[in-house]
mmCIF file of C-alpha atoms and ligand atoms in Angstrom:
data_model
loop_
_atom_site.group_PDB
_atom_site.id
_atom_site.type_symbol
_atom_site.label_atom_id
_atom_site.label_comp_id
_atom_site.label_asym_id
_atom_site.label_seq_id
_atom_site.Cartn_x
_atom_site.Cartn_y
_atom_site.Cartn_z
ATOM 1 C CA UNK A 1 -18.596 -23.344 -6.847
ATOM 2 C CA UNK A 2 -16.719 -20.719 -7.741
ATOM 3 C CA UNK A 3 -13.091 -20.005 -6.005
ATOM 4 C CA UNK A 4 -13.520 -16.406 -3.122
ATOM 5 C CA UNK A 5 -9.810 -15.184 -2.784
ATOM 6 C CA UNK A 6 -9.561 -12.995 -0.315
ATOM 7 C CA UNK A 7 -6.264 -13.474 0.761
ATOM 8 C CA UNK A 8 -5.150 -10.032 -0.312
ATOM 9 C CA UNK A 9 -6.111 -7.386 -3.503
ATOM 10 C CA UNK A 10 -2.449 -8.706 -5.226
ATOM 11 C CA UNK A 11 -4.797 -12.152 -6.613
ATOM 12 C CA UNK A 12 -6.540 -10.206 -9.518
ATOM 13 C CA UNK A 13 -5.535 -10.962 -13.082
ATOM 14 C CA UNK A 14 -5.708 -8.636 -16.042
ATOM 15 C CA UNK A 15 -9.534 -8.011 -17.059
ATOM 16 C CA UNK A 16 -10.214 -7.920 -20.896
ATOM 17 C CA UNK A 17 -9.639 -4.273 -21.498
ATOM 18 C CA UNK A 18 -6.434 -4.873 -19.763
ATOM 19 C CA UNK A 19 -5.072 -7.589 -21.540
ATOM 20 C CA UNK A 20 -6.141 -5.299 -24.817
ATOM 21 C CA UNK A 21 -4.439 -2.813 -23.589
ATOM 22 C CA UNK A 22 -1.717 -4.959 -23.171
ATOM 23 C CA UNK A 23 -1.997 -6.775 -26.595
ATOM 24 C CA UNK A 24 -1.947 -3.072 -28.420
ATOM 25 C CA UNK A 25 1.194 -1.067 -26.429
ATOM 26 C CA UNK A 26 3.576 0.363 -28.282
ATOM 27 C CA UNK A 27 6.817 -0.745 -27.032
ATOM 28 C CA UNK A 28 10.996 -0.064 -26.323
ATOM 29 C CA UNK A 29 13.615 -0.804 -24.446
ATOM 30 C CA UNK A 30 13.257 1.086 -20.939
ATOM 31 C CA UNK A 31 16.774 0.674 -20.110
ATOM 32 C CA UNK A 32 17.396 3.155 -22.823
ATOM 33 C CA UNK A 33 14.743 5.697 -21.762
ATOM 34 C CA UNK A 34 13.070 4.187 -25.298
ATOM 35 C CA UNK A 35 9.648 2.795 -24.004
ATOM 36 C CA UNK A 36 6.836 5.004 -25.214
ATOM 37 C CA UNK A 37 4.419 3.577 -23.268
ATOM 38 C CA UNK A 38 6.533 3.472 -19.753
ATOM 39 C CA UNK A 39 7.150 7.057 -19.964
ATOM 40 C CA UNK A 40 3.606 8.254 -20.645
ATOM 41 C CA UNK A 41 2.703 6.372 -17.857
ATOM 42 C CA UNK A 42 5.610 8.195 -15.798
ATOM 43 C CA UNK A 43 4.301 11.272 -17.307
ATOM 44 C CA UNK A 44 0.938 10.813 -16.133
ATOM 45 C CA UNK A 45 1.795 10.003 -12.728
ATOM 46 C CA UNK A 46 3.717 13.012 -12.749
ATOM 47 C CA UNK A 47 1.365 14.792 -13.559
ATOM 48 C CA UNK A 48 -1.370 13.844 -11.291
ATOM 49 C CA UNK A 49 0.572 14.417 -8.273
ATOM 50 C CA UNK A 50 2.108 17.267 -9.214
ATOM 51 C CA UNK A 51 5.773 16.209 -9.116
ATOM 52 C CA UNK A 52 8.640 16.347 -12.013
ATOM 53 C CA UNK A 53 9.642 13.061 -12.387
ATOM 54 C CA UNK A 54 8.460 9.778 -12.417
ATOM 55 C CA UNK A 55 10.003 6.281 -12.437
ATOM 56 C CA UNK A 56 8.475 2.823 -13.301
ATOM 57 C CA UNK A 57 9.289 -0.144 -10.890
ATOM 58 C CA UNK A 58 9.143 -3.772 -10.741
ATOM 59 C CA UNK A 59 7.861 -3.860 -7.364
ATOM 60 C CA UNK A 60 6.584 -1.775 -4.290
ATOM 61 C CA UNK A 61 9.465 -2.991 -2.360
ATOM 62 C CA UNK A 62 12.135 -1.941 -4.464
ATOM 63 C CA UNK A 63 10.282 1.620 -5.334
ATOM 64 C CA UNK A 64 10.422 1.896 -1.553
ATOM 65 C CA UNK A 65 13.896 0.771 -0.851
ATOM 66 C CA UNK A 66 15.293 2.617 -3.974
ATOM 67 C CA UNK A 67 13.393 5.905 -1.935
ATOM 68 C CA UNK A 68 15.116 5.050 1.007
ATOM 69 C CA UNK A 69 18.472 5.033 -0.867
ATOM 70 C CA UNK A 70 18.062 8.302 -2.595
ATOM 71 C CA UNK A 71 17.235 9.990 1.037
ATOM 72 C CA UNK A 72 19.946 8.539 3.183
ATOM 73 C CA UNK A 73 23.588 7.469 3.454
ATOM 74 C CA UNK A 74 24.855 4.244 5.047
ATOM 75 C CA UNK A 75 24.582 5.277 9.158
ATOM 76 C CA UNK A 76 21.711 7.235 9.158
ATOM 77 C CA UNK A 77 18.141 6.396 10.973
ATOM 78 C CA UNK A 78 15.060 6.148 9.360
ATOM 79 C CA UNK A 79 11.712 7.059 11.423
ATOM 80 C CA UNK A 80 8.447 5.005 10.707
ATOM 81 C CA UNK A 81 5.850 2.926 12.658
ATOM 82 C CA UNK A 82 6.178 -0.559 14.031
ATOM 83 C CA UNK A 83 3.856 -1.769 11.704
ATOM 84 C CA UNK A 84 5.712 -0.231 8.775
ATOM 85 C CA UNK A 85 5.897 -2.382 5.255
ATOM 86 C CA UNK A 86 9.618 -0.936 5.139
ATOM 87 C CA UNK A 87 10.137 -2.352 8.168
ATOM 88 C CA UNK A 88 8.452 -5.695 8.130
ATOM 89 C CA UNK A 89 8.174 -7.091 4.856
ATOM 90 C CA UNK A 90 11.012 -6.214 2.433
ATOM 91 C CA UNK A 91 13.479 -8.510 3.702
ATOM 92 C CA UNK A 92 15.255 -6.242 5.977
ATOM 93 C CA UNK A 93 15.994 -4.127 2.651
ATOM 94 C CA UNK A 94 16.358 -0.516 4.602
ATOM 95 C CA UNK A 95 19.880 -2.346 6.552
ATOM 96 C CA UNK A 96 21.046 -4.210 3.628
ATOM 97 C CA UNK A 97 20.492 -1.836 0.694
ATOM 98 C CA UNK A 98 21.149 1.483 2.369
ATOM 99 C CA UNK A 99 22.882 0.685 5.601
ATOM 100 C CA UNK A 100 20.233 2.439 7.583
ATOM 101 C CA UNK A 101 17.999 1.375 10.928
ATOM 102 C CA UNK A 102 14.881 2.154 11.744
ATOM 103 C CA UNK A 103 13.719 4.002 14.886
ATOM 104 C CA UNK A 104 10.282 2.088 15.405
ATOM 105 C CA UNK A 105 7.261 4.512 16.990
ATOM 106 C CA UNK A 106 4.371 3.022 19.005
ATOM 107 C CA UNK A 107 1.693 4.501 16.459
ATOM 108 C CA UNK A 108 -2.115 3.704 16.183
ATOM 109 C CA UNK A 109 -3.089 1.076 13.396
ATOM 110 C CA UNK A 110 0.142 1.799 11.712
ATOM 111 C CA UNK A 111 -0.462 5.471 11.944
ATOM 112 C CA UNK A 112 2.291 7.829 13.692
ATOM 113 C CA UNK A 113 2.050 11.425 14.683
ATOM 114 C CA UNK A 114 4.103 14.680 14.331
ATOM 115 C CA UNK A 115 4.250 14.656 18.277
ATOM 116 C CA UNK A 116 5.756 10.866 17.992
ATOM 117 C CA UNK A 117 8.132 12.157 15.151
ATOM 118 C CA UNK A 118 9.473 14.688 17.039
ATOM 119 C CA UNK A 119 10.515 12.606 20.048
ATOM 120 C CA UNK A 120 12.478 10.244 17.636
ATOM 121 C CA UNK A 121 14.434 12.496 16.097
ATOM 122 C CA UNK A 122 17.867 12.184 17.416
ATOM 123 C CA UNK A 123 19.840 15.182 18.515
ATOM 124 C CA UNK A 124 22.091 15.579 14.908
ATOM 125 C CA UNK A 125 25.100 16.935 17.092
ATOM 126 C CA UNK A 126 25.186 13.801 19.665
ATOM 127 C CA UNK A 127 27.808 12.010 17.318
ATOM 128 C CA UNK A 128 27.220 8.308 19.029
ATOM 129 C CA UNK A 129 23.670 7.849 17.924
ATOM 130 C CA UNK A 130 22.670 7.527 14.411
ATOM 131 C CA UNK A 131 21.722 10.730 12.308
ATOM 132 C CA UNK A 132 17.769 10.820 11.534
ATOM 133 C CA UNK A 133 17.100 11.879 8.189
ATOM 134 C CA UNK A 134 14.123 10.367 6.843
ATOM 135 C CA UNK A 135 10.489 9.792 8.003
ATOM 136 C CA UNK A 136 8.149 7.334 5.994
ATOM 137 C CA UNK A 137 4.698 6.902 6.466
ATOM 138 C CA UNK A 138 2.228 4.662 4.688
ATOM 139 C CA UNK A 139 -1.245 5.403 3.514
ATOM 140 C CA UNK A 140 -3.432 3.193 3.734
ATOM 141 C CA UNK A 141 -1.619 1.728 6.387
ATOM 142 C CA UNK A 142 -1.201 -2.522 5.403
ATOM 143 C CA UNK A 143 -0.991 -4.109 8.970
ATOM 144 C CA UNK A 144 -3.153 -1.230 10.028
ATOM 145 C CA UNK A 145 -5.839 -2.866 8.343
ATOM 146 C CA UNK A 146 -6.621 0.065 5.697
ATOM 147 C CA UNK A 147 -6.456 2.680 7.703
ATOM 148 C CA UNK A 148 -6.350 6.145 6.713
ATOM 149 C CA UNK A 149 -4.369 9.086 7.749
ATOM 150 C CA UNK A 150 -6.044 12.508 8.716
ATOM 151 C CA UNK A 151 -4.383 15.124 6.041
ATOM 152 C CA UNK A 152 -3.719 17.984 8.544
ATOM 153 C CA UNK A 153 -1.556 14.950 11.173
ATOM 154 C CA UNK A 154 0.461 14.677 7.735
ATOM 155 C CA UNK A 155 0.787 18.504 7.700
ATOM 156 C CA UNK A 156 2.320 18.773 10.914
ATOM 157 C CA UNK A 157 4.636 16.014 9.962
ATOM 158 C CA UNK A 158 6.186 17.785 7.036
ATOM 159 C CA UNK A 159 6.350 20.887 9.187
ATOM 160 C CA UNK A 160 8.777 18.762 11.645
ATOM 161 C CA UNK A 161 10.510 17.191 8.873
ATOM 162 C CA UNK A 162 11.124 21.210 7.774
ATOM 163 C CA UNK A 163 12.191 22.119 10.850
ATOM 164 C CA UNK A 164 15.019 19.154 11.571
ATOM 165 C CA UNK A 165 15.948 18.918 8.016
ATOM 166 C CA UNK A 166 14.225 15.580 7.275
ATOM 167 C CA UNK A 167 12.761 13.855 3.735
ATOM 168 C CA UNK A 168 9.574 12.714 3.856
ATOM 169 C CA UNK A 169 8.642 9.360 1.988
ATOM 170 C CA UNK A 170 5.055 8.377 1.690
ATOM 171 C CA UNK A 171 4.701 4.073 0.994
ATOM 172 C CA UNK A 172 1.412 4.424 -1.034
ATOM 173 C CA UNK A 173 1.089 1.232 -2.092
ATOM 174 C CA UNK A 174 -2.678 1.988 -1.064
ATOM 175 C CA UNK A 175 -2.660 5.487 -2.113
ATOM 176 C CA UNK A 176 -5.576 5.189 -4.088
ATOM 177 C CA UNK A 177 -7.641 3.601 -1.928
ATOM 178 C CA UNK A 178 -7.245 6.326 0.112
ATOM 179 C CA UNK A 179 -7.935 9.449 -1.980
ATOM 180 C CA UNK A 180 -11.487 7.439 -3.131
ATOM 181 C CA UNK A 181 -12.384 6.637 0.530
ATOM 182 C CA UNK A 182 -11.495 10.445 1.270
ATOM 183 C CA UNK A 183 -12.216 11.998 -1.666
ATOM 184 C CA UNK A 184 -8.425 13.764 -1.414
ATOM 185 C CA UNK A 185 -6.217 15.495 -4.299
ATOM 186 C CA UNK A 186 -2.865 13.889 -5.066
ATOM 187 C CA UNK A 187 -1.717 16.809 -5.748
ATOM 188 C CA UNK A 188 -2.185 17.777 -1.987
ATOM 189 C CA UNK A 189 0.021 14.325 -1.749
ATOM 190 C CA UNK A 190 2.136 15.682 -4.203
ATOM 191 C CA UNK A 191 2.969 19.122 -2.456
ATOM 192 C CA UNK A 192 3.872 17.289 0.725
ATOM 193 C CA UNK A 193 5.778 14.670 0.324
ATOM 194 C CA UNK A 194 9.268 14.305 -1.216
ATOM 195 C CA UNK A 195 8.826 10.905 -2.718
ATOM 196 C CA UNK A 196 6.038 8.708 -3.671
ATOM 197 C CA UNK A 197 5.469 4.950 -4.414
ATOM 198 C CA UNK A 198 2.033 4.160 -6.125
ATOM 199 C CA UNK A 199 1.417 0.588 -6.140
ATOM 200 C CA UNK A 200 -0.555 -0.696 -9.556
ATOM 201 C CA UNK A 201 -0.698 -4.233 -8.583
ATOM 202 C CA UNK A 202 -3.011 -4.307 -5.539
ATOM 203 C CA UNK A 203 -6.095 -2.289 -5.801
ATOM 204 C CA UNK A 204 -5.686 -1.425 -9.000
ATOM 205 C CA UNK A 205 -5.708 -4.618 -10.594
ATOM 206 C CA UNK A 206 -2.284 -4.740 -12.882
ATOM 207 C CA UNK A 207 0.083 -8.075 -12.748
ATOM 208 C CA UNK A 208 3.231 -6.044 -11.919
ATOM 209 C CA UNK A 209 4.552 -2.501 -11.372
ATOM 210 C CA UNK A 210 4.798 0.719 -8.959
ATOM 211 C CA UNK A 211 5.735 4.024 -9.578
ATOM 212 C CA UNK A 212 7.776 6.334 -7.904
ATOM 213 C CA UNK A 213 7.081 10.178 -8.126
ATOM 214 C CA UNK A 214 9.722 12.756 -6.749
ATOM 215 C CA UNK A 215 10.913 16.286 -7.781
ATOM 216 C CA UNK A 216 14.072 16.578 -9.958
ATOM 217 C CA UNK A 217 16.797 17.128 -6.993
ATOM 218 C CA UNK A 218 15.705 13.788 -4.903
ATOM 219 C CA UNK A 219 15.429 11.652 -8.391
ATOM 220 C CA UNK A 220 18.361 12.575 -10.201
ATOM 221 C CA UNK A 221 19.915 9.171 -8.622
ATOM 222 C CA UNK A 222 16.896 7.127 -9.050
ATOM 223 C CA UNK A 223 17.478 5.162 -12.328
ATOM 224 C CA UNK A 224 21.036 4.694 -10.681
ATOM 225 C CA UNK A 225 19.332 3.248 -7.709
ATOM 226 C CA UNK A 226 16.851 1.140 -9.592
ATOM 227 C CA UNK A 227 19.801 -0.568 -12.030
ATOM 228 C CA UNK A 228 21.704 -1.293 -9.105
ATOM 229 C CA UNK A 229 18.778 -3.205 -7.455
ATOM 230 C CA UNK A 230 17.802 -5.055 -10.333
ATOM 231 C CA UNK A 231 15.187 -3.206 -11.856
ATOM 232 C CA UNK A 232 15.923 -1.565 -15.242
ATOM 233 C CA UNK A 233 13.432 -3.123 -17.163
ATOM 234 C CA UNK A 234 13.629 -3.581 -21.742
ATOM 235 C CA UNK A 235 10.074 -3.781 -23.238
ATOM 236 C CA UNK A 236 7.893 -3.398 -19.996
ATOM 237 C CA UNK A 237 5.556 -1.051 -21.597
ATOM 238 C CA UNK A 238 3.437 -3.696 -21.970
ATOM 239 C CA UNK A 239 2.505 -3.599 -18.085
ATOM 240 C CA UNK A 240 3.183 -0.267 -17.866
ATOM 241 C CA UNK A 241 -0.137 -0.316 -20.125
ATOM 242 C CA UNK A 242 -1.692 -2.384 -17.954
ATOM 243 C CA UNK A 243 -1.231 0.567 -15.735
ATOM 244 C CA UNK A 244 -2.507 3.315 -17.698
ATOM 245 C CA UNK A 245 -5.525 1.122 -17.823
ATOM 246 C CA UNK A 246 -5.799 0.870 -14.796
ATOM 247 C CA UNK A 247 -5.468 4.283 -13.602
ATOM 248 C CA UNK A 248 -8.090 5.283 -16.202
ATOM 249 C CA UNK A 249 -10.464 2.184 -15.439
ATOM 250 C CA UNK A 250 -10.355 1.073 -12.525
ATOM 251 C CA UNK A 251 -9.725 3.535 -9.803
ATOM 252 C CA UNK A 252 -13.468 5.337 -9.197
ATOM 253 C CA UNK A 253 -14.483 1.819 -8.559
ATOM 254 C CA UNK A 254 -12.654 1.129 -5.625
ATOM 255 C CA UNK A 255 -15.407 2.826 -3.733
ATOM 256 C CA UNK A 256 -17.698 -0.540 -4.512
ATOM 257 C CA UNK A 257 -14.168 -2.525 -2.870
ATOM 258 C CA UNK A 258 -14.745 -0.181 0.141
ATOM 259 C CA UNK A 259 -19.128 -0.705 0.487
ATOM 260 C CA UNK A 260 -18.598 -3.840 0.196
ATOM 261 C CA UNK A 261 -15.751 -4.333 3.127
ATOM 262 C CA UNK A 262 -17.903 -2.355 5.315
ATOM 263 C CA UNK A 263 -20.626 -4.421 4.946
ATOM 264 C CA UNK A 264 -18.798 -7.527 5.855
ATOM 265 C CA UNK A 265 -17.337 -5.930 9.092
ATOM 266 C CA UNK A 266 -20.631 -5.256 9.937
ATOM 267 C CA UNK A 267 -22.144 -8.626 9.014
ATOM 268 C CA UNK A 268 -18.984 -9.958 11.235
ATOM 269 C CA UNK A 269 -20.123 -7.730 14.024
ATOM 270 C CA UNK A 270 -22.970 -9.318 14.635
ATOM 271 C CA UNK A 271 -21.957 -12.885 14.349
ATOM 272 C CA UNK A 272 -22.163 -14.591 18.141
ATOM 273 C CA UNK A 273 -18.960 -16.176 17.672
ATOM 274 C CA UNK A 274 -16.794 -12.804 17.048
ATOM 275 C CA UNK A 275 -14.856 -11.345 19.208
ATOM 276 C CA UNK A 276 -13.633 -7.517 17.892
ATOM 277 C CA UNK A 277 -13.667 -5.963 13.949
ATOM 278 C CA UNK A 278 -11.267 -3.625 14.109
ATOM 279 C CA UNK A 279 -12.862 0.157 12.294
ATOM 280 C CA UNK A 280 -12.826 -0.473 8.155
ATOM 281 C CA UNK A 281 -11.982 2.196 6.420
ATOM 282 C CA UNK A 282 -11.393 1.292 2.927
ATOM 283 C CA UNK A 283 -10.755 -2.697 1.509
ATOM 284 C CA UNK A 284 -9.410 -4.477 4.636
ATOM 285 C CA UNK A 285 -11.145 -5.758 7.437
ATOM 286 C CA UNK A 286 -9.419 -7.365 10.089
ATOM 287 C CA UNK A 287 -11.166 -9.125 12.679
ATOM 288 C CA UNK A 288 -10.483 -11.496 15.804
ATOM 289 C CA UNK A 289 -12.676 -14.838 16.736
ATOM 290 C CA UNK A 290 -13.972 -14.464 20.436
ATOM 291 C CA UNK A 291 -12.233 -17.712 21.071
ATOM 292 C CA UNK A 292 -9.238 -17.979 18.989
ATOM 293 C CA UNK A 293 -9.252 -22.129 19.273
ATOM 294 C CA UNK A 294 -12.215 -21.908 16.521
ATOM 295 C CA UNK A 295 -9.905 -20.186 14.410
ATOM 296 C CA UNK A 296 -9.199 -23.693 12.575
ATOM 297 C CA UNK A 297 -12.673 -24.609 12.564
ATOM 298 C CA UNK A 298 -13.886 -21.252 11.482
ATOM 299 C CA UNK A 299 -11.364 -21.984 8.322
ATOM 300 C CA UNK A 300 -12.635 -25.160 7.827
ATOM 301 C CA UNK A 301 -15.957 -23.797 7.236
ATOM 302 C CA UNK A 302 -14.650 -21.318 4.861
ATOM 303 C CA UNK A 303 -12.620 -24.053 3.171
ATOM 304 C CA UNK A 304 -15.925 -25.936 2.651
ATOM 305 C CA UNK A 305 -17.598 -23.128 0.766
ATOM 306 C CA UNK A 306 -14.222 -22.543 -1.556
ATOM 307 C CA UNK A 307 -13.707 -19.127 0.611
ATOM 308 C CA UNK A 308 -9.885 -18.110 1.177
ATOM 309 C CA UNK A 309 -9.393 -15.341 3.419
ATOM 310 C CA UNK A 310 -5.459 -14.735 5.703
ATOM 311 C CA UNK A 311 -4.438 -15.747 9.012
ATOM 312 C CA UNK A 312 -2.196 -13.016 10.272
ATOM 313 C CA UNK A 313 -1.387 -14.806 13.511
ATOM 314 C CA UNK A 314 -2.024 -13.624 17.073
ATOM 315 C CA UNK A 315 -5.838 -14.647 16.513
ATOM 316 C CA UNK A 316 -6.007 -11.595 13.125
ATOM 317 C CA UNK A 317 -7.857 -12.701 10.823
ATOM 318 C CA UNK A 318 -7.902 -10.528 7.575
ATOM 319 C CA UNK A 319 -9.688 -10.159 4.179
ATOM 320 C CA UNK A 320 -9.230 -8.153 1.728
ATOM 321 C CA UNK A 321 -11.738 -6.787 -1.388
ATOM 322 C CA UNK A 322 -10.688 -6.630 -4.673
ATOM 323 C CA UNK A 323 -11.519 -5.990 -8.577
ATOM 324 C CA UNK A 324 -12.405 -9.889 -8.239
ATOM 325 C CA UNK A 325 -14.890 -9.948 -6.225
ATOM 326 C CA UNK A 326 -17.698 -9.419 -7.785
ATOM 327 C CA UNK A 327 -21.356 -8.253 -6.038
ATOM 328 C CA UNK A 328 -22.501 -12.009 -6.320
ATOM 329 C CA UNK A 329 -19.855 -13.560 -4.871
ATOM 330 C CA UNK A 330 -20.113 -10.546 -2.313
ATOM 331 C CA UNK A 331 -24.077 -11.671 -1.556
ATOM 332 C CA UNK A 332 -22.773 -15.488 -1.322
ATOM 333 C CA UNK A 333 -19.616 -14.689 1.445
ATOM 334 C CA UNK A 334 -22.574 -12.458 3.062
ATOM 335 C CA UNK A 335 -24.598 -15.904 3.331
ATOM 336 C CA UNK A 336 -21.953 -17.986 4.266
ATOM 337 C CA UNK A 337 -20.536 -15.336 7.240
ATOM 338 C CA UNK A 338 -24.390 -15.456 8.760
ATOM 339 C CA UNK A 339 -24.680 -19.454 8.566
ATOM 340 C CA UNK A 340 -21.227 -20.363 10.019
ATOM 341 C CA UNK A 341 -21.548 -22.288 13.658
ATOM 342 C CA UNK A 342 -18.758 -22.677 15.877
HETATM 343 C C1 PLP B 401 2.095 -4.440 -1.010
HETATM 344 C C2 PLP B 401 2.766 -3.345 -0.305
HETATM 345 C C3 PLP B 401 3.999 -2.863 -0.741
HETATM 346 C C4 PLP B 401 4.737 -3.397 -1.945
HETATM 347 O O1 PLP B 401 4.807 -4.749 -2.014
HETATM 348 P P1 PLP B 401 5.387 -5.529 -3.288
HETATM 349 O O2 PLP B 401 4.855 -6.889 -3.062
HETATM 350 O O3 PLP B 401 6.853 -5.427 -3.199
HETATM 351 O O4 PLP B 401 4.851 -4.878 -4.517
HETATM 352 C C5 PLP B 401 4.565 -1.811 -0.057
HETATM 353 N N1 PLP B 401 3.933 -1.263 0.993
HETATM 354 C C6 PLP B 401 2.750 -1.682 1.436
HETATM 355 C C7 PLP B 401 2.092 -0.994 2.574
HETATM 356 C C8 PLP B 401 2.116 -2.753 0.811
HETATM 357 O O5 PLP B 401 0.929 -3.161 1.245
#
């Protein structure tokens, strides 16, 4: 019986046309601007969002912390949601690698509104509380469970950002989940926002790599930023191919990622023994047992059947669609979800 991961969309490997793709790119050294297949890569991000400049990373994590760096100086407050990625999970990053805090804002799934920004910016001439000069949102929001953002709440929020001199980061690490599920135009992204991270690792099936889009003025730091934190890369066209792949291959389907989430929250729904599926929007469902002491059992079960799926603690209970899982293992966890007892 074949494996189910569905711990998170980060467990793909490279498909065959990926790995060829891999296997055939023409390669340099990065460090040296000398990678031909990086920079088309950064070209046609670039390009699709409508922004100048584009710069391969590693990781999500250190294209968002390398963001945060070129938008702030040691001191200064960041705004984002609770729930925030640059908050939670990179290590405490935004304090150690810039020197900044975060003001934290009671949003909705991981969703925060111009309203909320505007009551977080500090005053910039009350000299004992940190200077706010950043907001960053995320779209699709992670802990939010894949929610989406309404475009015109984003509009307001660049209008406040205008109007107290703020930069405006967008964590799209999800990004393209987002414009499928929407149907959306980077390049509305693109106008709005002054930086971008694109994540090719998660939905979009690649081993390694995100991409950071900006205009000229906010990136002329950024390959600074990046050697500082570790990430100048030599020959790294090769995943940078596994990108272009990917972007080319591997994006219109993330709509069958999406179907088939929504039709496991709504299998979930009407299983006796669950308690609330929280709204799916694109490849995340999160969902909560109506008596959280089965969660071990209900694991077990999964277990049994060679099903992974995460245990966020505080009775969430997530899964996650990916490029590897396919529409027969989708019919199989459809089985198993309507035979489990607890
Ligand atoms: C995965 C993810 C990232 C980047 O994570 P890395 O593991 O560092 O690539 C950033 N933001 C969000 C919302 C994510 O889900």
């Amino acid at each position: 019986m074949k494996e189910i991961d569905l711990r998170s969309d980060t467990v793909t490997k490279p498909t065959k046309g990926m790995l060829e793709a891999i296997m055939n790119a023409e390669v340099g050294d990065d460090v040296y601007k000398e990678d031909p297949t990086v920079n088309a890569l950064e070209e046609k991000l670039a390009r699709m969002f409508g922004k100048e400049e584009a710069l391969f990373f590693p990781t999500g994590s250190m294209a968002n912390q390398a963001a945060i760096k070129l938008h702030t100086q040691p001191a200064d407050q960041l705004i984002c949601d609770k729930w925030a990625h640059v908050y939670n999970y990179e290590g405490g990053g935004a304090s150690f690698n810039s020197g900044v805090s975060c003001k934290l804002v009671d949003g909705d799934r991981g969703m925060i509104t111009a309203r909320q920004v505007e009551e977080n910016i500090n005053p910039p001439d009350f000299y004992h509380s940190p200077l706010t000069t950043l907001v960053c949102l995320e779209n699709t929001t992670n802990k939010g469970g894949g929610a989406c953002y309404d475009f015109e709440e984003i509009r307001k929020i660049r209008k406040v950002c205008d109007e107290h001199g703020l930069g405006l980061h967008l964590d799209g690490a999800r990004l393209v989940n987002a414009l499928v599920a929407k149907k959306e135009d980077p390049k509305d992204y693109g106008k709005i926002f002054d930086t971008i991270s694109i994540c090719l690792s998660k939905g979009l099936g690649t081993p390694i790599g995100t991409v950071l889009v900006g205009d000229k003025e906010i990136m002329k730091n950024a390959m600074r930023v990046r050697k500082v934190l570790g990430g100048g890369m030599r020959q790294v066209g090769f995943m940078a191919a596994a990108g272009i792949y990917a972007l080319d291959n591997h994006m219109e389907r993330l709509a069958d990622d999406h179907r088939r989430a929504s039709e496991l929250g709504q299998t979930l729904k009407k299983q006796e023994f669950i308690g609330e599926v929280e709204p799916v929007e694109t490849n995340i469902v999160i969902f909560y047992l109506k008596n959280p002491k089965n969660e071990a059992a209900f694991m077990e079960q999964l277990k049994q059947q060679n099903i992974r799926i995460s245990n966020m603690g505080q009775g969430k209970l997530r899964i996650v669609t990916h490029l590897d899982y396919s529409e027969e293992m989708h019919q199989r966890f459809l089985e198993v979800l309507k035979n489990i007892r607890l």
